XYZ file of N, CA, C and O in Angstrom:
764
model
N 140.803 89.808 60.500
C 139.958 90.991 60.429
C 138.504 90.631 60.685
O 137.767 91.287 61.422
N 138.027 89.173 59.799
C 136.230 89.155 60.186
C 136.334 89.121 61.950
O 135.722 89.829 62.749
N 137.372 87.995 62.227
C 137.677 87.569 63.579
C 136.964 89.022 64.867
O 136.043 88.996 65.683
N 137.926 90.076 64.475
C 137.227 91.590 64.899
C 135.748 91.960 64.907
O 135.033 92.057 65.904
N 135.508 92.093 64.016
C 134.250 92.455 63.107
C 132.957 91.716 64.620
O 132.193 92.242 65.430
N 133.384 90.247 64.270
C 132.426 89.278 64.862
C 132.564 89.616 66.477
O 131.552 89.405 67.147
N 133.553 90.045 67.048
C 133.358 89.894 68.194
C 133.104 91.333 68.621
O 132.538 91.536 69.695
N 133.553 92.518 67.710
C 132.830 93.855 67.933
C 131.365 93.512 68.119
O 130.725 93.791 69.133
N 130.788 92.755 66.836
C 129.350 93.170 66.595
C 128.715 91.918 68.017
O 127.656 92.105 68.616
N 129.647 90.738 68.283
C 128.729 90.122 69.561
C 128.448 91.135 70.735
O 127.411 91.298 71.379
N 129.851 91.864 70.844
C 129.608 92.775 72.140
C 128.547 93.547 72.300
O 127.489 93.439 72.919
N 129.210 94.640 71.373
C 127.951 95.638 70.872
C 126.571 95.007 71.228
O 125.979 95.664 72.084
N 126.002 94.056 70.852
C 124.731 93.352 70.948
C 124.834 92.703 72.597
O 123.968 92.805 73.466
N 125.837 92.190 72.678
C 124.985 92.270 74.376
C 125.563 93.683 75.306
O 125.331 93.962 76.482
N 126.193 94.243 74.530
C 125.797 95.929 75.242
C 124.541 96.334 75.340
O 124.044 96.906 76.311
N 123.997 96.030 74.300
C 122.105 96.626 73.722
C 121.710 96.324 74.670
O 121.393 97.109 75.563
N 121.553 94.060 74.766
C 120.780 93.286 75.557
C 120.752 93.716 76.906
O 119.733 93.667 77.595
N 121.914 94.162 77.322
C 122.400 93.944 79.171
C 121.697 95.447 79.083
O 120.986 95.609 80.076
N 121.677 96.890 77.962
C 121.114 98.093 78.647
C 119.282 97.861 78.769
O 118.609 98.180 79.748
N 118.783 97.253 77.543
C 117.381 96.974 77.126
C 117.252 95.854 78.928
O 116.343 96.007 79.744
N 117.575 95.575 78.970
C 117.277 94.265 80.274
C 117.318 95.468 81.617
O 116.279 95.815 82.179
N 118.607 95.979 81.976
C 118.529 97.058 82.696
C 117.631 98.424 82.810
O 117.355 99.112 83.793
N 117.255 98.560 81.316
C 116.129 99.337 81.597
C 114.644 99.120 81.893
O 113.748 99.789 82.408
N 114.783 97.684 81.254
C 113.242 97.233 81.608
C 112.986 96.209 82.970
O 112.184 95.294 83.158
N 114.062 96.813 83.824
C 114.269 95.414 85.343
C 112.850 95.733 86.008
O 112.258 96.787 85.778
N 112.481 94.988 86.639
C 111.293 94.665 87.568
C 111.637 94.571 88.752
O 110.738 94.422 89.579
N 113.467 94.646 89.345
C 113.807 94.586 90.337
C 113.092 96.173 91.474
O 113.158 97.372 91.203
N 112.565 95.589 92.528
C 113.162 96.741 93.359
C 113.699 98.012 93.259
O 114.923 97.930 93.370
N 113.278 99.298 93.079
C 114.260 100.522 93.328
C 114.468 101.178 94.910
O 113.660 101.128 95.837
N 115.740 101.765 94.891
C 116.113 102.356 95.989
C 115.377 103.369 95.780
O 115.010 103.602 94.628
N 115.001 104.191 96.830
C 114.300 105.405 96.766
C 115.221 106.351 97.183
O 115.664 106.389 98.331
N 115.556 107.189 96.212
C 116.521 108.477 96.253
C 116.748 109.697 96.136
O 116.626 109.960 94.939
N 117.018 110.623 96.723
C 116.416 112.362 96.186
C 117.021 112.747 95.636
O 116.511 113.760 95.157
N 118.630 112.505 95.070
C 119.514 113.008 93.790
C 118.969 112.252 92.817
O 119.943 111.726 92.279
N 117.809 111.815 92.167
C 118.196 110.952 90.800
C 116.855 111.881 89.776
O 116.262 112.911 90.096
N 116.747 111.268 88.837
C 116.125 112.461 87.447
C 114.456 111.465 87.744
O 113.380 111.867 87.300
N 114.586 110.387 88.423
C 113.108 109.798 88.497
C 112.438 110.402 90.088
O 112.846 110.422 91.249
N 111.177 110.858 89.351
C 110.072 111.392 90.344
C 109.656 111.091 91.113
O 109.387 111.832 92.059
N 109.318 109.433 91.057
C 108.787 108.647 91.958
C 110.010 108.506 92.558
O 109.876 109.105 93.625
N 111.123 108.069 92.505
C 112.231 107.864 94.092
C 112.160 108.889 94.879
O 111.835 108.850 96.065
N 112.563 110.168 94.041
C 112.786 111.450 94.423
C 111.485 111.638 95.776
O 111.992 111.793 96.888
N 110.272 111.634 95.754
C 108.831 111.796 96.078
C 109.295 110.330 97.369
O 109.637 110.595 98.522
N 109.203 108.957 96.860
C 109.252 107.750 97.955
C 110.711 108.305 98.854
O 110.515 108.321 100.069
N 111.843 108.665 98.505
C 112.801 109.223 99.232
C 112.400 110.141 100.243
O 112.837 110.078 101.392
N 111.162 111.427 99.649
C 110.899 112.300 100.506
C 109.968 111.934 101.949
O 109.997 112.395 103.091
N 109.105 110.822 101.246
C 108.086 110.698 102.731
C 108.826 109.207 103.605
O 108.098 108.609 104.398
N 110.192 108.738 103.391
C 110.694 108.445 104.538
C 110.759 106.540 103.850
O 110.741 105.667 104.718
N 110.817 106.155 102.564
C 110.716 104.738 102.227
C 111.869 104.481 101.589
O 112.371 105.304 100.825
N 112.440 103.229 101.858
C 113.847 102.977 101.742
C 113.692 102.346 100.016
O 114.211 102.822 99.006
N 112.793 101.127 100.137
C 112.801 100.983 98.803
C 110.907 101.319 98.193
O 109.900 101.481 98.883
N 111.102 101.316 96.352
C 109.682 100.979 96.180
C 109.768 100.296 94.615
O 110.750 100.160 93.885
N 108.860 100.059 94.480
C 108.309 99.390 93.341
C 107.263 99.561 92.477
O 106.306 99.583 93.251
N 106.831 99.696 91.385
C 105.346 100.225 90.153
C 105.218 98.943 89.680
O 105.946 98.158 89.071
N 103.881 98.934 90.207
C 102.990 97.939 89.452
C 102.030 98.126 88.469
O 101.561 99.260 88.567
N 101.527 97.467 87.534
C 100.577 97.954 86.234
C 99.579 97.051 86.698
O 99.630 95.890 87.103
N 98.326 98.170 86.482
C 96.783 97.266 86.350
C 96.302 97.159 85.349
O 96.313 98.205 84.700
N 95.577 95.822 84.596
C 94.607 96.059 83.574
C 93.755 96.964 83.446
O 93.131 97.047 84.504
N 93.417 97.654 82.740
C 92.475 98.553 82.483
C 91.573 98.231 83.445
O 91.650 97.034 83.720
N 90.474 99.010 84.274
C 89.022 98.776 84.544
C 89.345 97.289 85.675
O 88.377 96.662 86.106
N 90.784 96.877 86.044
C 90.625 95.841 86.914
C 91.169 96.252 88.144
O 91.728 97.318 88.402
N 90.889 95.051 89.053
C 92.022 95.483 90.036
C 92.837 93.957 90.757
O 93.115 93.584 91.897
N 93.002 93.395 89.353
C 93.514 92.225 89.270
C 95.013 92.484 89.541
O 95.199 93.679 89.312
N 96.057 91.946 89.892
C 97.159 91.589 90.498
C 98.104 90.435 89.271
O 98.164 89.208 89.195
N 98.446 91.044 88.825
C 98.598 89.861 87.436
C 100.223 89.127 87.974
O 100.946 89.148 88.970
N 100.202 88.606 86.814
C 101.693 87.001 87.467
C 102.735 87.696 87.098
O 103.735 86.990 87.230
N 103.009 88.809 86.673
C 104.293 89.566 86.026
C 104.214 90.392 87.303
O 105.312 90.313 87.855
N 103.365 91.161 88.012
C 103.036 92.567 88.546
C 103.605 91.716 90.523
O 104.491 92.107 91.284
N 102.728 90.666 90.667
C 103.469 89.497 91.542
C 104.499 89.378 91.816
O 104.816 89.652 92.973
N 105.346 88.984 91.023
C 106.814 88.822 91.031
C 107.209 90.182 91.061
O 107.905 90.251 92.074
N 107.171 91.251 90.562
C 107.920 92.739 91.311
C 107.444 92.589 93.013
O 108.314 92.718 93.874
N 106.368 92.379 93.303
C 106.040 92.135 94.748
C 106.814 91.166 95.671
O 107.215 91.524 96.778
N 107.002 89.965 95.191
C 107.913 89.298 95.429
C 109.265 89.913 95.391
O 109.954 89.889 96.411
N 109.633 90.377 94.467
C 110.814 90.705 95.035
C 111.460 91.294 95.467
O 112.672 91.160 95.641
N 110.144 92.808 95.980
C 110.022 93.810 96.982
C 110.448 93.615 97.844
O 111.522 94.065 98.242
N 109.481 92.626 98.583
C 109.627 91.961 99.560
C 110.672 91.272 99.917
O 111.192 91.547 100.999
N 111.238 90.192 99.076
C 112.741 89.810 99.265
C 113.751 90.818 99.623
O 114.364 90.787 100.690
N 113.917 91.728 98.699
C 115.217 92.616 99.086
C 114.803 93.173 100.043
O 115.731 93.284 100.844
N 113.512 93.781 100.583
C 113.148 94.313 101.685
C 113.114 93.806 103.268
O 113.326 94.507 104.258
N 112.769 92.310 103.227
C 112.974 91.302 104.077
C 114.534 91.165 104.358
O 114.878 91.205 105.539
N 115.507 91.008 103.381
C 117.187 91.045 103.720
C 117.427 92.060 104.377
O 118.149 91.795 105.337
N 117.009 93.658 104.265
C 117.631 94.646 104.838
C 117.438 94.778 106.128
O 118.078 95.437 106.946
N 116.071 93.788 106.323
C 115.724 94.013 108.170
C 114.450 94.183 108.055
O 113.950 94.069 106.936
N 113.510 94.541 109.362
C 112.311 94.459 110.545
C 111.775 95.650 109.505
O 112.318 96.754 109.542
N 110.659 95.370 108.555
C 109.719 96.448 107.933
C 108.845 96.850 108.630
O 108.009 96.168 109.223
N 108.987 98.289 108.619
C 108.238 98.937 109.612
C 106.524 99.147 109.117
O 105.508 98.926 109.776
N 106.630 99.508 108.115
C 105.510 99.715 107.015
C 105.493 99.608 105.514
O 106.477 99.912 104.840
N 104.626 99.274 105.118
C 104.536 99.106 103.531
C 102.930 99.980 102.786
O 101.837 99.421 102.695
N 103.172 101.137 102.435
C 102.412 102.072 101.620
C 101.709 101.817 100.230
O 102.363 101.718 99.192
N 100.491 101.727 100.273
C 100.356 101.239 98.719
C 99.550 102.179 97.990
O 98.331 102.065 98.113
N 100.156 103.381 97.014
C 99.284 104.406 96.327
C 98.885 103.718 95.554
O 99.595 102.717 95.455
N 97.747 103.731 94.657
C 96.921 102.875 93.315
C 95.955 103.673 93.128
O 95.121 104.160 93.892
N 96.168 103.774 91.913
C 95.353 105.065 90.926
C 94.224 104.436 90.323
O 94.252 103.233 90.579
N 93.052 104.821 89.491
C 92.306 104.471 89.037
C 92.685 104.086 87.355
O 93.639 103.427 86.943
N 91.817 104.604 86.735
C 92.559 104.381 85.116
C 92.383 105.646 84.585
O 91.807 105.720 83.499
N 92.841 106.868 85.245
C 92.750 108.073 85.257
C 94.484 108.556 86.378
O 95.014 107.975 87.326
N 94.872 109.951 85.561
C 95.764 110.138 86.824
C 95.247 111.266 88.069
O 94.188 111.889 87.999
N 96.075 111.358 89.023
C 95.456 112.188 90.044
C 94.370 113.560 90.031
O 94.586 114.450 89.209
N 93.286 113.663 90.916
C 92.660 114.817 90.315
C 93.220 115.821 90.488
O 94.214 115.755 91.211
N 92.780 117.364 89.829
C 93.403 118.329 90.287
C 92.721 119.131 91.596
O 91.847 118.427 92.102
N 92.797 119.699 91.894
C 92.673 120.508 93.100
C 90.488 121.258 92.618
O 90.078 122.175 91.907
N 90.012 120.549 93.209
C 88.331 120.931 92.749
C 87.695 119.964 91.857
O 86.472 119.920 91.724
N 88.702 118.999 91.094
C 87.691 118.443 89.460
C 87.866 117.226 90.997
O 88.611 116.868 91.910
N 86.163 116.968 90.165
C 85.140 116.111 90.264
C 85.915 114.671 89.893
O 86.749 114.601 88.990
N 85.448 113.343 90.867
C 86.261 112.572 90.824
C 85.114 111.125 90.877
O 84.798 110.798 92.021
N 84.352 110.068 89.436
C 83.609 109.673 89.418
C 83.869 108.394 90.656
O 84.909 107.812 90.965
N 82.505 108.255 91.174
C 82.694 107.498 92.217
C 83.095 106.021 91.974
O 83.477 105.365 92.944
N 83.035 105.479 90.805
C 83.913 104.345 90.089
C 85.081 104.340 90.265
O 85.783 103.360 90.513
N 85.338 105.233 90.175
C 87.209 105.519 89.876
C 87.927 105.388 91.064
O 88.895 104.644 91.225
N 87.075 106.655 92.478
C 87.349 106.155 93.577
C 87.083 104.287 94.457
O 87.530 103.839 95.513
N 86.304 103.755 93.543
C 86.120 102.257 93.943
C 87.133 101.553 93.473
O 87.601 100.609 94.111
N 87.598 101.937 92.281
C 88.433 100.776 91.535
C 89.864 101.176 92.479
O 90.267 100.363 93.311
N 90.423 102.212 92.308
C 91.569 102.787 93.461
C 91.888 101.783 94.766
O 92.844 101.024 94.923
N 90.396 102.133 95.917
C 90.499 101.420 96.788
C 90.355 100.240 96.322
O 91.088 99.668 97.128
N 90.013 99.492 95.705
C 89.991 97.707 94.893
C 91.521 97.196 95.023
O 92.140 96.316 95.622
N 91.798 98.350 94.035
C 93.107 97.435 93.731
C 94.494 97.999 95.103
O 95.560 97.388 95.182
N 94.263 98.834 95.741
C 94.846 98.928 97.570
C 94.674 97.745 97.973
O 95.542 96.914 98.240
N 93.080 97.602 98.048
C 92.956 96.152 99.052
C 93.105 94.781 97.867
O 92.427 93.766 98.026
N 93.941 94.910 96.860
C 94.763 93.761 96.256
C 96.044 93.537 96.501
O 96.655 92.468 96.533
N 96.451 94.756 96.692
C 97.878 94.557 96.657
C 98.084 93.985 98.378
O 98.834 93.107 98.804
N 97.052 94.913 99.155
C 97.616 94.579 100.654
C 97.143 93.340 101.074
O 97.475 92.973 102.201
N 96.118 92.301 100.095
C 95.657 90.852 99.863
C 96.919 90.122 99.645
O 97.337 89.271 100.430
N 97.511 90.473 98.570
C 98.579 89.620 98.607
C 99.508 89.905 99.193
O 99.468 88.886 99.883
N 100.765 90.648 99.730
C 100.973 91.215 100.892
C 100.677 90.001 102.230
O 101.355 89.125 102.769
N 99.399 90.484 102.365
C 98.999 89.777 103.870
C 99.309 88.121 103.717
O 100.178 87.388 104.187
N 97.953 87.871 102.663
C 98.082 86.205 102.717
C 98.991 85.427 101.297
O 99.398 84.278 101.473
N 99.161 85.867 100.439
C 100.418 85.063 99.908
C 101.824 85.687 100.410
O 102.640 84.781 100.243
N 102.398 86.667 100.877
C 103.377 87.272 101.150
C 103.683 86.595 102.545
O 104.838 86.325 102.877
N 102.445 86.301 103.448
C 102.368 86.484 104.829
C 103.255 87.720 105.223
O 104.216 87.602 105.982
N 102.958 88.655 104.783
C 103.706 89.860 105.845
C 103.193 90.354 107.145
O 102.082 90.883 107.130
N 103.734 90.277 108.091
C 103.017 91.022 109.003
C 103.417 92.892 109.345
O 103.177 93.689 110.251
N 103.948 92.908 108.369
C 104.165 94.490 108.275
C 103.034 95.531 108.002
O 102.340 95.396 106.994
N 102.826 96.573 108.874
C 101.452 97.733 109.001
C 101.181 97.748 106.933
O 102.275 97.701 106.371
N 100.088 97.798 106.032
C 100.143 98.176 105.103
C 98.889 99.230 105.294
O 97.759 98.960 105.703
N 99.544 100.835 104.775
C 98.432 101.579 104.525
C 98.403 102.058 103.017
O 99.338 102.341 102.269
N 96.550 102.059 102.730
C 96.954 102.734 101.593
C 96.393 103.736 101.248
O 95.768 104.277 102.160
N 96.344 104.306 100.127
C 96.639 105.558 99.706
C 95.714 105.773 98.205
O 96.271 105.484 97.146
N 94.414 106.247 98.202
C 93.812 106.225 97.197
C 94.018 107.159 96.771
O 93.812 108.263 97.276
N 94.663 106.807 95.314
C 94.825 108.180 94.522
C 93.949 108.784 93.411
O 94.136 109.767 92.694
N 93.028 107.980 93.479
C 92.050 108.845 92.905
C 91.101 110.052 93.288
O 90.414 110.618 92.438
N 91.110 110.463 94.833
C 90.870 111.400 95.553
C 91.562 112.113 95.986
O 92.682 111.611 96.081
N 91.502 113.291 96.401
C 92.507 114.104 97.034
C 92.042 113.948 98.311
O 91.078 113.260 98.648
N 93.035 114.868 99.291
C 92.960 114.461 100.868
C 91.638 115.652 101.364
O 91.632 116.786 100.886
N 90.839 115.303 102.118
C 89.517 116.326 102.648
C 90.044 117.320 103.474
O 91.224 117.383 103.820
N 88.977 118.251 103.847
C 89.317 119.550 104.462
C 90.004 118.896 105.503
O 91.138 119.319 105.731
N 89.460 117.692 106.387
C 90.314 117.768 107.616
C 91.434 116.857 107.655
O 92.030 116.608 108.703
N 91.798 116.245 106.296
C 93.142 115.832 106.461
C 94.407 116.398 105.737
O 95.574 116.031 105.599
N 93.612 117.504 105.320
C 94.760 119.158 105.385
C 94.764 119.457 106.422
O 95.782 119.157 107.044
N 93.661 120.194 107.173
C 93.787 120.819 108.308
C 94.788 120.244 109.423
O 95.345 120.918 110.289
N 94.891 118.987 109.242
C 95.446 118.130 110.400
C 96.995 117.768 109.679
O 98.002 117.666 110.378
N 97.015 117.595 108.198
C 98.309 117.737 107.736
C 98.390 115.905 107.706
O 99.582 115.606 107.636
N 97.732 114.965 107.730
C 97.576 113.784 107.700
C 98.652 113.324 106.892
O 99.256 113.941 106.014
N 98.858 111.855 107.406
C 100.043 110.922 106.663
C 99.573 110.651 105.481
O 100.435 110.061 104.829
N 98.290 110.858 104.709
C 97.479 110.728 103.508
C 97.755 111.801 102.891
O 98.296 111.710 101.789
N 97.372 113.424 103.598
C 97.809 113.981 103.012
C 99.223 114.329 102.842
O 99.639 114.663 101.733
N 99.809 114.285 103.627
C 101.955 114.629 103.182
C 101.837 113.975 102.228
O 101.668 114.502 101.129
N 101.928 111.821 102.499
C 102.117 111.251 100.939
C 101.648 112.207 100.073
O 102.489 113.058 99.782
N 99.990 112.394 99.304
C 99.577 112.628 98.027
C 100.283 114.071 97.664
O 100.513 114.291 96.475
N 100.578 114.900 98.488
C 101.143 116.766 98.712
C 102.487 116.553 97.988
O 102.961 117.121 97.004
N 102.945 115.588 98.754
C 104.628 115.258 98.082
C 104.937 114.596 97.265
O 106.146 114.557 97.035
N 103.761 113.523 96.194
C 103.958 113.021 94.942
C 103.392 114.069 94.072
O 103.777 114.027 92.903
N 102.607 114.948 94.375
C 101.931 115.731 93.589
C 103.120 117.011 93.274
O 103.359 117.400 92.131
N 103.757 117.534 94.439
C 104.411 119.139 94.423
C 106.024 118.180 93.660
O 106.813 118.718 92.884
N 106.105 117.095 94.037
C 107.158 116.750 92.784
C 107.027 116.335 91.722
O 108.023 116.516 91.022
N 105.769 115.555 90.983
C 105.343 115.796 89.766
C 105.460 114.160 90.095
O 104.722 113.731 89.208
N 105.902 113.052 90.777
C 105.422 111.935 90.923
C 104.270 111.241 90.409
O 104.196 110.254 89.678
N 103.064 112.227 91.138
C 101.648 112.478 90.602
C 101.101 113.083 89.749
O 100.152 113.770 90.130
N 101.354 113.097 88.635
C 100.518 114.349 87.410
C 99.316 114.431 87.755
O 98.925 113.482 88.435
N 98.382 115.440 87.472
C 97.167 115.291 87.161
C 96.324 115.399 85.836
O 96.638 115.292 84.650
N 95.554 115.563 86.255
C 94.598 115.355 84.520
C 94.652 116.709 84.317
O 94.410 117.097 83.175
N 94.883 117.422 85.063
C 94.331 119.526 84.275
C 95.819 119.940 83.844
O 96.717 119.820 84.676
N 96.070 120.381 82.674
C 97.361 120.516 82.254
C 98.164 120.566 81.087
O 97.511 121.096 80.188
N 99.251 120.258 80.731
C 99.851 119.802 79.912
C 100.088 118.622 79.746
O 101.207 118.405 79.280
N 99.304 117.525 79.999
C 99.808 116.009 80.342
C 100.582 115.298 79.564
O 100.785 114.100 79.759
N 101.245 116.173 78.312
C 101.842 115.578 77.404
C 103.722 115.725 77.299
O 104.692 115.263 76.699
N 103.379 116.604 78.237
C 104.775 117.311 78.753
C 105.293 116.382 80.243
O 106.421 116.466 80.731
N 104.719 115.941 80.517
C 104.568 114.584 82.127
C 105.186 114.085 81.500
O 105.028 114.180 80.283
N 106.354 113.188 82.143
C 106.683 111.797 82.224
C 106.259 110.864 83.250
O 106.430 111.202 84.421
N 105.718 109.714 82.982
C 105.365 108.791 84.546
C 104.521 108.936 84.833
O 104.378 109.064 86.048
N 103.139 109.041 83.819
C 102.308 109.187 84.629
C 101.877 107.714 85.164
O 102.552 106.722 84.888
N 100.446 107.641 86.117
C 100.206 106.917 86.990
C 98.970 105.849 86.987
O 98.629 104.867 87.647
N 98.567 106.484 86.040
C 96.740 105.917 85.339
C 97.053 104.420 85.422
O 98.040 104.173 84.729
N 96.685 103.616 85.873
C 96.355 102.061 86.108
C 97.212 101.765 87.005
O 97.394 100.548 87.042
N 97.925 102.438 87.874
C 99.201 101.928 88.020
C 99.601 101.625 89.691
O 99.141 102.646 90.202
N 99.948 101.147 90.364
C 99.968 101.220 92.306
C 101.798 101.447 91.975
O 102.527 101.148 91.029
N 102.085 102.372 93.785
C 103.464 102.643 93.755
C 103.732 101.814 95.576
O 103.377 102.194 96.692
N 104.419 100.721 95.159
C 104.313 100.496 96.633
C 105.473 100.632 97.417
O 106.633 100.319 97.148
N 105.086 101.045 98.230
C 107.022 101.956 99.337
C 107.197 101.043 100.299
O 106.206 100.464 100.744
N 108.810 100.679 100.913
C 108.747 100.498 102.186
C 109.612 101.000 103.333
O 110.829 101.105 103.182
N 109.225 101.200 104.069
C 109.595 101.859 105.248
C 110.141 100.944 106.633
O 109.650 99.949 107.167
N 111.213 101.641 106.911
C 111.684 100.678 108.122
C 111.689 101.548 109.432
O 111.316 102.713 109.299
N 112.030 101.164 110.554
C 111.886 101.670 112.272
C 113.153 102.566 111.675
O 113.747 103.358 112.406
């Protein structure tokens, strides 16, 4: 009978371990439009096979040794599937997206583009990728003429925003899941 007991309660416990490990993976996600997460749903819509969330320190736009290795292994599974056509890098400030008119401090828009041109730093020269990287400051919204024109800046930010990918600050923000405040979403895209 303990014999039972002991090997119920080992299982049980690496049932926990293997779901706690699975929920907290750093691997790679597929980007998908049936699933309950926003961000696939949104990277599924503007055309990226896989993506990945990275975390910034507060106020940095440092690239840390945990945040690396999801990059790394972006890139790995992304490199196996074939010829990357492009690699997208949204990165927010330490604020989430503005809303449609609020005022957006010109810090916030610096730190954004900072940590873009970190991620597409490492990317270029520790990654050596030679894959197109554009990015995508999300601490601004897209200007009159990259509505008017319907820009690849604006679709991305239109289609993380109208699926809730992107929260913004005017709202209920407590009712959001996912939001984005420190955070880069990087996609990739193939021919």
């Amino acid at each position: 009978m303990l014999h039972k007991k002991v090997l119920f309660g080992t299982a049980a416990l690496a049932a926990t371990a293997a779901f706690a490990v699975g929920c907290a993976t750093t691997e790679p996600q597929e980007a998908k439009q049936e699933t309950p997460s926003k961000v696939s749903q949104a990277a599924a819509e503007v055309g990226a096979t896989y993506y990945t969330v990275i975390d910034f320190p507060q106020g940095k736009n440092t690239v840390t040794d945990t945040e690396k290795q999801k990059l790394r292994q972006l890139a790995g599974v992304a490199n196996a599937r074939g010829d990357v056509k492009e690699i997208q890098v949204l990165a927010w400030a330490d604020r989430e997206y503005p809303a449609e008119g609020q005022k957006v401090a010109s810090n916030d828009k610096k730190l954004a583009d900072d940590r873009v041109a970190a991620v597409k730093d490492f990317f270029k020269k520790d990654l050596q990728s030679d894959a197109d990287i554009d990015g995508h400051n999300m601490a601004k919204r897209p200007g009159f003429f990259a509505e008017l024109v319907n820009s690849d800046d604006n679709k991305t930010k239109s289609t993380f925003e109208n699926i809730g990918a992107a929260p913004n600050d005017i709202g209920n923000r407590q009712a959001l899941v996912g939001n984005k405040a420190s955070k880069a979403v990087i996609l990739v895209k193939y021919e």
